[in-house]
Amino acid sequence: MARITIADIARRAGVSTGAVSYALNGRPGVSEATRERILAIAADLGWAPSSAARSLSGARTETVGLVLARDPQTLGFESFYMQFVAGIESVLTERDYGLLLQVAPDLDAEVRTYRKWRAARRVDGIVVVDPRLDDPRIAMLSVPEPLPAVVVGDPGLAEGLTTVWTDDAAAMRESVRYLHALGHRDVARVAGSEGFGHTWIRDEAFRSETTALGMRGQLRSTDYTPEQGALATRDLLGSGRRPTAIVYDNDVMALSGLGVAAELGLTVPADLSLIAWDDSPLCQATFPQLTSLSHDVVAYGAHVARRLFDRMAGEPVGGFHDSTPQLRVRGTTGPLT
Amino acid sequence: MARITIADIARRAGVSTGAVSYALNGRPGVSEATRERILAIAADLGWAPSSAARSLSGARTETVGLVLARDPQTLGFESFYMQFVAGIESVLTERDYGLLLQVAPDLDAEVRTYRKWRAARRVDGIVVVDPRLDDPRIAMLSVPEPLPAVVVGDPGLAEGLTTVWTDDAAAMRESVRYLHALGHRDVARVAGSEGFGHTWIRDEAFRSETTALGMRGQLRSTDYTPEQGALATRDLLGSGRRPTAIVYDNDVMALSGLGVAAELGLTVPADLSLIAWDDSPLCQATFPQLTSLSHDVVAYGAHVARRLFDRMAGEPVGGFHDSTPQLRVRGTTGPLT
């Protein structure tokens, strides 16, 4: 059977081939009703763009790619990614783009996915998250004629690529200074996964600020799960010299910390102050409500998507500061008593 | 002549339908010799894939589509979708498929997205979530030669389409009976969005079971957010005859309920019992830990993805029971004191 062409659809719909082209490519120039009718006829006839034709004509895929190199079992724990994806989608929807989401077991698989997407022209651009120190993805994406990309992280982690970043170091320093002003001298940080650039940046800021202020600063590494957040809290509170304040690297671990404190009979904040990172709705659902480092993750995702469209439109590479997470003081922090 | 199905090929080859599906789709999971034998038998029987896209062009898109008709701002609230997507991805990754994710403002936009995906051959199949009563998507997907689809919901909500479902009515009845056995006679349900089929199914089960057991059952509608969960809880506890137990429609609203109880000076579970739906890691991070209706959402997503691959491989439409959420009793429920 012969391939269905735009002319076939135009004939059946009784419109010009130009109108069909507008409708199929999601461009203005036809009414919504006509577009619907043309799309229905195209679907009926089984029309599909030839990938060769599309790559030759430089047609857009109207798709943006995102790979998450995470264990699928741990993806649901944090609200961050769903809110971030929701923010990306809010911009894609306006422009009728879709998000191609792939979960990969590791960074090598992520790089292979990019290669495959490039070869098969599956996406117009990609969003790269969780940049690490010496990240193989950054080198791969910096070769000539790369996929347009936006890296979500500090510009120092992705030279030569467009980045959108939040100033985590400044936010961490502010938290430590705030706890110092409340009289705390023994503080701890329950950190996320080692190897992520932003974990390292927060670690460094925590170490340097506690040292500068003459405070004792303990550090525990976790994988971001509530289980490990609870374990780290138990470990810290059971130690010889227990901290009077803990800063967590996400929301669910701070929630776990609040649970462990209640279980041990400690009153928050009289006996122990707690700070969460990522001010999700969870932080206001607890009692007392969680003091948090707050940034608008949905807006962050939307900002990243806008910069990616700029990049796909040929705008030069740049480093864009999104925001500095702000300390939102609620019920889980207070003066040392 | 009757259509040749995968089951016919499996019978003739003396292998499972899964093995046939792997062989026909060129996926790992069968030996090369078995693949050859299955392909020979398929050719012998005159088997052909059924979907419109593949019968017209042999090319797969290696993409599965999912539209979420939700406000992007509310998508990050619940852990359900991220876990569900993670489950889908765990199966797609094995087969080197990607997930095309689109957030649409409403069901009409969702239907337009399906039309567009069909016309442009963007996906090999779709996962449809949150079926409603009189859902326009079901009618659209039931026309001849539709996109292969799996609907996540009760078979009664999507006649003519493949469904994968959890038995929410049975789970709700079990919860009510459990509270009754503890001595509770005044109970409430804080429900999710009206219009969703599963909300209606749970409402009906709550109403009929409380009535059957001679209990008073109050019902409040929400949009699933922690804010509305807190509001509904405050409203119920401030009423003349306050319930002694509340069943919530997700995890974060139950968390809010726990916060409101603490704020009002009520002890859980001595003064008030609480049950969450969806046993996310959150439920074990609180103190006391939340009694929950537990089902493995990651496994649910994986099951849906496997049924979609079967459907794309030409397996007949069916209704597949995934599981019945199980009541996991923890610290927030107890006898009426």
GROMACS .gro file of N, CA and C in nm, chain B residues 193-320:
model
  384
  530SER      N    1  -1.099   1.382   4.485
  530SER     CA    2  -1.180   1.459   4.391
  530SER      C    3  -1.305   1.384   4.346
  531GLU      N    4  -1.416   1.455   4.348
  531GLU     CA    5  -1.541   1.402   4.294
  531GLU      C    6  -1.524   1.386   4.143
  532GLY      N    7  -1.592   1.290   4.086
  532GLY     CA    8  -1.583   1.273   3.941
  532GLY      C    9  -1.492   1.157   3.905
  533PHE      N   10  -1.389   1.131   3.983
  533PHE     CA   11  -1.306   1.014   3.957
  533PHE      C   12  -1.386   0.889   3.990
  534GLY      N   13  -1.378   0.791   3.904
  534GLY     CA   14  -1.451   0.667   3.927
  534GLY      C   15  -1.413   0.601   4.058
  535HIS      N   16  -1.282   0.604   4.093
  535HIS     CA   17  -1.242   0.535   4.215
  535HIS      C   18  -1.289   0.608   4.339
  536THR      N   19  -1.309   0.740   4.330
  536THR     CA   20  -1.365   0.815   4.443
  536THR      C   21  -1.509   0.767   4.466
  537TRP      N   22  -1.582   0.755   4.357
  537TRP     CA   23  -1.722   0.712   4.363
  537TRP      C   24  -1.731   0.570   4.421
  538ILE      N   25  -1.644   0.482   4.375
  538ILE     CA   26  -1.645   0.343   4.423
  538ILE      C   27  -1.616   0.336   4.573
  539ARG      N   28  -1.519   0.416   4.618
  539ARG     CA   29  -1.486   0.418   4.761
  539ARG      C   30  -1.599   0.482   4.843
  540ASP      N   31  -1.658   0.590   4.789
  540ASP     CA   32  -1.772   0.655   4.856
  540ASP      C   33  -1.884   0.554   4.881
  541GLU      N   34  -1.919   0.483   4.774
  541GLU     CA   35  -2.028   0.388   4.781
  541GLU      C   36  -1.999   0.278   4.882
  542ALA      N   37  -1.878   0.227   4.882
  542ALA     CA   38  -1.841   0.119   4.974
  542ALA      C   39  -1.845   0.171   5.118
  543PHE      N   40  -1.799   0.295   5.139
  543PHE     CA   41  -1.801   0.355   5.273
  543PHE      C   42  -1.946   0.370   5.321
  544ARG      N   43  -2.031   0.423   5.232
  544ARG     CA   44  -2.172   0.444   5.268
  544ARG      C   45  -2.241   0.312   5.299
  545SER      N   46  -2.224   0.216   5.210
  545SER     CA   47  -2.300   0.092   5.227
  545SER      C   48  -2.251   0.014   5.350
  546GLU      N   49  -2.120   0.014   5.374
  546GLU     CA   50  -2.069  -0.065   5.486
  546GLU      C   51  -2.103  -0.001   5.620
  547THR      N   52  -2.093   0.134   5.631
  547THR     CA   53  -2.130   0.199   5.757
  547THR      C   54  -2.279   0.179   5.784
  548THR      N   55  -2.360   0.189   5.678
  548THR     CA   56  -2.504   0.168   5.694
  548THR      C   57  -2.532   0.025   5.740
  549ALA      N   58  -2.467  -0.071   5.675
  549ALA     CA   59  -2.490  -0.212   5.708
  549ALA      C   60  -2.454  -0.242   5.854
  550LEU      N   61  -2.352  -0.170   5.905
  550LEU     CA   62  -2.307  -0.197   6.041
  550LEU      C   63  -2.370  -0.103   6.143
  551GLY      N   64  -2.466  -0.020   6.097
  551GLY     CA   65  -2.533   0.071   6.189
  551GLY      C   66  -2.444   0.181   6.243
  552MET      N   67  -2.344   0.223   6.164
  552MET     CA   68  -2.254   0.329   6.207
  552MET      C   69  -2.296   0.461   6.144
  553ARG      N   70  -2.253   0.573   6.204
  553ARG     CA   71  -2.273   0.702   6.143
  553ARG      C   72  -2.150   0.731   6.057
  554GLY      N   73  -2.172   0.762   5.931
  554GLY     CA   74  -2.059   0.786   5.840
  554GLY      C   75  -2.069   0.922   5.773
  555GLN      N   76  -1.975   1.010   5.804
  555GLN     CA   77  -1.973   1.141   5.741
  555GLN      C   78  -1.874   1.140   5.625
  556LEU      N   79  -1.899   1.227   5.527
  556LEU     CA   80  -1.814   1.230   5.409
  556LEU      C   81  -1.776   1.374   5.375
  557ARG      N   82  -1.649   1.398   5.347
  557ARG     CA   83  -1.604   1.530   5.303
  557ARG      C   84  -1.527   1.514   5.173
  558SER      N   85  -1.550   1.604   5.077
  558SER     CA   86  -1.476   1.602   4.951
  558SER      C   87  -1.358   1.698   4.955
  559THR      N   88  -1.250   1.660   4.892
  559THR     CA   89  -1.131   1.746   4.883
  559THR      C   90  -1.070   1.733   4.743
  560ASP      N   91  -0.960   1.805   4.724
  560ASP     CA   92  -0.884   1.793   4.599
  560ASP      C   93  -0.752   1.717   4.623
  561TYR      N   94  -0.745   1.640   4.730
  561TYR     CA   95  -0.627   1.559   4.765
  561TYR      C   96  -0.512   1.637   4.829
  562THR      N   97  -0.520   1.769   4.837
  562THR     CA   98  -0.407   1.846   4.889
  562THR      C   99  -0.405   1.840   5.041
  563PRO      N  100  -0.284   1.853   5.100
  563PRO     CA  101  -0.274   1.856   5.246
  563PRO      C  102  -0.357   1.970   5.307
  564GLU      N  103  -0.366   2.083   5.238
  564GLU     CA  104  -0.445   2.196   5.290
  564GLU      C  105  -0.590   2.155   5.307
  565GLN      N  106  -0.648   2.095   5.202
  565GLN     CA  107  -0.790   2.057   5.212
  565GLN      C  108  -0.808   1.940   5.308
  566GLY      N  109  -0.707   1.855   5.320
  566GLY     CA  110  -0.713   1.748   5.419
  566GLY      C  111  -0.720   1.805   5.560
  567ALA      N  112  -0.641   1.910   5.585
  567ALA     CA  113  -0.641   1.974   5.717
  567ALA      C  114  -0.775   2.044   5.742
  568LEU      N  115  -0.824   2.115   5.640
  568LEU     CA  116  -0.953   2.185   5.652
  568LEU      C  117  -1.067   2.089   5.684
  569ALA      N  118  -1.072   1.979   5.610
  569ALA     CA  119  -1.179   1.881   5.630
  569ALA      C  120  -1.170   1.821   5.770
  570THR      N  121  -1.047   1.795   5.815
  570THR     CA  122  -1.029   1.738   5.948
  570THR      C  123  -1.076   1.836   6.056
  571ARG      N  124  -1.035   1.962   6.042
  571ARG     CA  125  -1.075   2.066   6.137
  571ARG      C  126  -1.227   2.078   6.141
  572ASP      N  127  -1.288   2.075   6.024
  572ASP     CA  128  -1.433   2.085   6.012
  572ASP      C  129  -1.501   1.968   6.083
  573LEU      N  130  -1.451   1.847   6.061
  573LEU     CA  131  -1.511   1.728   6.122
  573LEU      C  132  -1.493   1.731   6.274
  574LEU      N  133  -1.375   1.771   6.320
  574LEU     CA  134  -1.347   1.766   6.465
  574LEU      C  135  -1.413   1.882   6.539
  575GLY      N  136  -1.450   1.987   6.464
  575GLY     CA  137  -1.515   2.102   6.527
  575GLY      C  138  -1.667   2.087   6.527
  576SER      N  139  -1.718   1.980   6.463
  576SER     CA  140  -1.863   1.964   6.451
  576SER      C  141  -1.922   1.912   6.582
  577GLY      N  142  -2.053   1.927   6.594
  577GLY     CA  143  -2.123   1.889   6.716
  577GLY      C  144  -2.093   1.746   6.760
  578ARG      N  145  -2.103   1.655   6.666
  578ARG     CA  146  -2.077   1.516   6.701
  578ARG      C  147  -1.956   1.469   6.623
  579ARG      N  148  -1.840   1.483   6.684
  579ARG     CA  149  -1.719   1.458   6.606
  579ARG      C  150  -1.692   1.308   6.591
  580PRO      N  151  -1.641   1.269   6.474
  580PRO     CA  152  -1.611   1.129   6.451
  580PRO      C  153  -1.493   1.086   6.539
  581THR      N  154  -1.487   0.958   6.571
  581THR     CA  155  -1.375   0.905   6.649
  581THR      C  156  -1.271   0.839   6.560
  582ALA      N  157  -1.303   0.830   6.430
  582ALA     CA  158  -1.206   0.772   6.336
  582ALA      C  159  -1.228   0.833   6.198
  583ILE      N  160  -1.117   0.856   6.126
  583ILE     CA  161  -1.124   0.914   5.992
  583ILE      C  162  -1.040   0.831   5.896
  584VAL      N  163  -1.100   0.801   5.779
  584VAL     CA  164  -1.028   0.732   5.672
  584VAL      C  165  -1.001   0.833   5.561
  585TYR      N  166  -0.875   0.852   5.524
  585TYR     CA  167  -0.835   0.951   5.423
  585TYR      C  168  -0.813   0.883   5.288
  586ASP      N  169  -0.823   0.965   5.181
  586ASP     CA  170  -0.808   0.908   5.047
  586ASP      C  171  -0.665   0.908   4.994
  587ASN      N  172  -0.571   0.963   5.072
  587ASN     CA  173  -0.430   0.948   5.034
  587ASN      C  174  -0.342   0.960   5.159
  588ASP      N  175  -0.212   0.971   5.138
  588ASP     CA  176  -0.119   0.973   5.249
  588ASP      C  177  -0.101   1.112   5.308
  589VAL      N  178  -0.086   1.215   5.223
  589VAL     CA  179  -0.056   1.348   5.275
  589VAL      C  180  -0.175   1.408   5.351
  590MET      N  181  -0.298   1.373   5.315
  590MET     CA  182  -0.413   1.425   5.390
  590MET      C  183  -0.418   1.360   5.528
  591ALA      N  184  -0.380   1.232   5.537
  591ALA     CA  185  -0.376   1.166   5.668
  591ALA      C  186  -0.267   1.229   5.755
  592LEU      N  187  -0.156   1.264   5.691
  592LEU     CA  188  -0.048   1.333   5.762
  592LEU      C  189  -0.100   1.467   5.816
  593SER      N  190  -0.175   1.540   5.735
  593SER     CA  191  -0.237   1.666   5.778
  593SER      C  192  -0.330   1.641   5.896
  594GLY      N  193  -0.406   1.533   5.888
  594GLY     CA  194  -0.500   1.500   5.995
  594GLY      C  195  -0.427   1.477   6.127
  595LEU      N  196  -0.313   1.409   6.117
  595LEU     CA  197  -0.231   1.385   6.236
  595LEU      C  198  -0.182   1.519   6.295
  596GLY      N  199  -0.144   1.612   6.206
  596GLY     CA  200  -0.099   1.744   6.250
  596GLY      C  201  -0.210   1.822   6.318
  597VAL      N  202  -0.331   1.819   6.259
  597VAL     CA  203  -0.446   1.891   6.315
  597VAL      C  204  -0.481   1.833   6.453
  598ALA      N  205  -0.477   1.701   6.464
  598ALA     CA  206  -0.507   1.637   6.594
  598ALA      C  207  -0.409   1.686   6.701
  599ALA      N  208  -0.278   1.687   6.666
  599ALA     CA  209  -0.177   1.731   6.763
  599ALA      C  210  -0.201   1.877   6.802
  600GLU      N  211  -0.234   1.957   6.703
  600GLU     CA  212  -0.258   2.100   6.726
  600GLU      C  213  -0.378   2.121   6.820
  601LEU      N  214  -0.479   2.036   6.806
  601LEU     CA  215  -0.600   2.049   6.889
  601LEU      C  216  -0.584   1.978   7.024
  602GLY      N  217  -0.467   1.919   7.046
  602GLY     CA  218  -0.442   1.852   7.174
  602GLY      C  219  -0.508   1.716   7.185
  603LEU      N  220  -0.548   1.658   7.069
  603LEU     CA  221  -0.606   1.524   7.071
  603LEU      C  222  -0.493   1.420   7.060
  604THR      N  223  -0.502   1.315   7.139
  604THR     CA  224  -0.402   1.208   7.132
  604THR      C  225  -0.449   1.102   7.033
  605VAL      N  226  -0.358   1.068   6.942
  605VAL     CA  227  -0.385   0.961   6.843
  605VAL      C  228  -0.310   0.836   6.890
  606PRO      N  229  -0.377   0.722   6.906
  606PRO     CA  230  -0.516   0.692   6.869
  606PRO      C  231  -0.617   0.696   6.985
  607ALA      N  232  -0.575   0.738   7.105
  607ALA     CA  233  -0.668   0.733   7.219
  607ALA      C  234  -0.795   0.815   7.192
  608ASP      N  235  -0.777   0.936   7.136
  608ASP     CA  236  -0.892   1.023   7.110
  608ASP      C  237  -0.945   1.010   6.968
  609LEU      N  238  -0.860   0.971   6.878
  609LEU     CA  239  -0.895   0.974   6.736
  609LEU      C  240  -0.810   0.872   6.660
  610SER      N  241  -0.875   0.787   6.581
  610SER     CA  242  -0.802   0.693   6.495
  610SER      C  243  -0.796   0.748   6.352
  611LEU      N  244  -0.683   0.723   6.285
  611LEU     CA  245  -0.664   0.773   6.148
  611LEU      C  246  -0.613   0.662   6.058
  612ILE      N  247  -0.667   0.656   5.937
  612ILE     CA  248  -0.620   0.559   5.837
  612ILE      C  249  -0.587   0.634   5.707
  613ALA      N  250  -0.470   0.603   5.651
  613ALA     CA  251  -0.427   0.663   5.524
  613ALA      C  252  -0.451   0.567   5.409
  614TRP      N  253  -0.468   0.620   5.289
  614TRP     CA  254  -0.472   0.537   5.168
  614TRP      C  255  -0.341   0.559   5.093
  615ASP      N  256  -0.285   0.452   5.038
  615ASP     CA  257  -0.153   0.453   4.974
  615ASP      C  258  -0.047   0.454   5.082
  616ASP      N  259   0.015   0.340   5.098
  616ASP     CA  260   0.112   0.323   5.206
  616ASP      C  261   0.250   0.368   5.159
  617SER      N  262   0.269   0.500   5.147
  617SER     CA  263   0.398   0.552   5.103
  617SER      C  264   0.496   0.551   5.220
  618PRO      N  265   0.624   0.575   5.193
  618PRO     CA  266   0.723   0.582   5.301
  618PRO      C  267   0.688   0.686   5.407
  619LEU      N  268   0.611   0.788   5.369
  619LEU     CA  269   0.563   0.889   5.464
  619LEU      C  270   0.495   0.825   5.583
  620CYS      N  271   0.418   0.721   5.556
  620CYS     CA  272   0.334   0.661   5.659
  620CYS      C  273   0.416   0.599   5.771
  621GLN      N  274   0.542   0.567   5.741
  621GLN     CA  275   0.628   0.511   5.845
  621GLN      C  276   0.722   0.616   5.903
  622ALA      N  277   0.716   0.737   5.850
  622ALA     CA  278   0.807   0.842   5.898
  622ALA      C  279   0.744   0.922   6.010
  623THR      N  280   0.613   0.908   6.031
  623THR     CA  281   0.545   0.985   6.136
  623THR      C  282   0.551   0.910   6.268
  624PHE      N  283   0.519   0.982   6.378
  624PHE     CA  284   0.504   0.916   6.507
  624PHE      C  285   0.374   0.964   6.569
  625PRO      N  286   0.278   0.876   6.598
  625PRO     CA  287   0.284   0.733   6.566
  625PRO      C  288   0.279   0.710   6.414
  626GLN      N  289   0.328   0.592   6.372
  626GLN     CA  290   0.324   0.559   6.230
  626GLN      C  291   0.179   0.539   6.184
  627LEU      N  292   0.152   0.577   6.060
  627LEU     CA  293   0.015   0.576   6.009
  627LEU      C  294  -0.034   0.437   5.967
  628THR      N  295  -0.146   0.397   6.023
  628THR     CA  296  -0.217   0.280   5.972
  628THR      C  297  -0.263   0.313   5.830
  629SER      N  298  -0.239   0.221   5.736
  629SER     CA  299  -0.262   0.254   5.595
  629SER      C  300  -0.323   0.140   5.516
  630LEU      N  301  -0.394   0.177   5.411
  630LEU     CA  302  -0.435   0.081   5.310
  630LEU      C  303  -0.321   0.071   5.212
  631SER      N  304  -0.256  -0.043   5.215
  631SER     CA  305  -0.128  -0.057   5.149
  631SER      C  306  -0.140  -0.136   5.020
  632HIS      N  307  -0.090  -0.079   4.912
  632HIS     CA  308  -0.068  -0.162   4.794
  632HIS      C  309   0.062  -0.114   4.733
  633ASP      N  310   0.127  -0.202   4.661
  633ASP     CA  311   0.258  -0.171   4.606
  633ASP      C  312   0.237  -0.094   4.476
  634VAL      N  313   0.250   0.039   4.483
  634VAL     CA  314   0.219   0.125   4.368
  634VAL      C  315   0.322   0.107   4.257
  635VAL      N  316   0.447   0.084   4.294
  635VAL     CA  317   0.551   0.060   4.192
  635VAL      C  318   0.517  -0.068   4.114
  636ALA      N  319   0.479  -0.172   4.188
  636ALA     CA  320   0.442  -0.298   4.121
  636ALA      C  321   0.317  -0.281   4.035
  637TYR      N  322   0.225  -0.196   4.081
  637TYR     CA  323   0.101  -0.168   4.007
  637TYR      C  324   0.137  -0.105   3.871
  638GLY      N  325   0.225  -0.006   3.875
  638GLY     CA  326   0.270   0.059   3.751
  638GLY      C  327   0.337  -0.041   3.657
  639ALA      N  328   0.418  -0.130   3.715
  639ALA     CA  329   0.488  -0.230   3.634
  639ALA      C  330   0.388  -0.326   3.570
  640HIS      N  331   0.287  -0.365   3.647
  640HIS     CA  332   0.183  -0.454   3.595
  640HIS      C  333   0.111  -0.389   3.477
  641VAL      N  334   0.075  -0.263   3.494
  641VAL     CA  335   0.008  -0.189   3.387
  641VAL      C  336   0.094  -0.188   3.261
  642ALA      N  337   0.223  -0.162   3.278
  642ALA     CA  338   0.312  -0.156   3.161
  642ALA      C  339   0.319  -0.292   3.092
  643ARG      N  340   0.325  -0.400   3.171
  643ARG     CA  341   0.332  -0.534   3.109
  643ARG      C  342   0.205  -0.564   3.029
  644ARG      N  343   0.089  -0.525   3.086
  644ARG     CA  344  -0.037  -0.549   3.014
  644ARG      C  345  -0.042  -0.466   2.886
  645LEU      N  346   0.018  -0.347   2.890
  645LEU     CA  347   0.019  -0.264   2.770
  645LEU      C  348   0.105  -0.328   2.662
  646PHE      N  349   0.219  -0.384   2.701
  646PHE     CA  350   0.302  -0.454   2.601
  646PHE      C  351   0.226  -0.572   2.542
  647ASP      N  352   0.154  -0.645   2.627
  647ASP     CA  353   0.073  -0.756   2.576
  647ASP      C  354  -0.028  -0.705   2.473
  648ARG      N  355  -0.093  -0.594   2.510
  648ARG     CA  356  -0.197  -0.537   2.423
  648ARG      C  357  -0.136  -0.492   2.291
  649MET      N  358  -0.020  -0.428   2.298
  649MET     CA  359   0.047  -0.381   2.177
  649MET      C  360   0.091  -0.499   2.091
  650ALA      N  361   0.112  -0.614   2.156
  650ALA     CA  362   0.152  -0.734   2.081
  650ALA      C  363   0.031  -0.810   2.029
  651GLY      N  364  -0.089  -0.755   2.049
  651GLY     CA  365  -0.206  -0.817   1.991
  651GLY      C  366  -0.288  -0.904   2.084
  652GLU      N  367  -0.250  -0.907   2.211
  652GLU     CA  368  -0.330  -0.984   2.307
  652GLU      C  369  -0.470  -0.924   2.318
  653PRO      N  370  -0.570  -1.007   2.345
  653PRO     CA  371  -0.707  -0.954   2.353
  653PRO      C  372  -0.727  -0.864   2.474
  654VAL      N  373  -0.830  -0.780   2.463
  654VAL     CA  374  -0.870  -0.693   2.573
  654VAL      C  375  -0.909  -0.777   2.694
  655GLY      N  376  -0.875  -0.730   2.813
  655GLY     CA  377  -0.914  -0.801   2.935
  655GLY      C  378  -0.915  -0.709   3.055
  656GLY      N  379  -0.977  -0.757   3.163
  656GLY     CA  380  -0.976  -0.682   3.289
  656GLY      C  381  -0.889  -0.758   3.387
  657PHE      N  382  -0.786  -0.693   3.438
  657PHE     CA  383  -0.689  -0.764   3.521
  657PHE      C  384  -0.686  -0.706   3.662
   0.00000   0.00000   0.00000
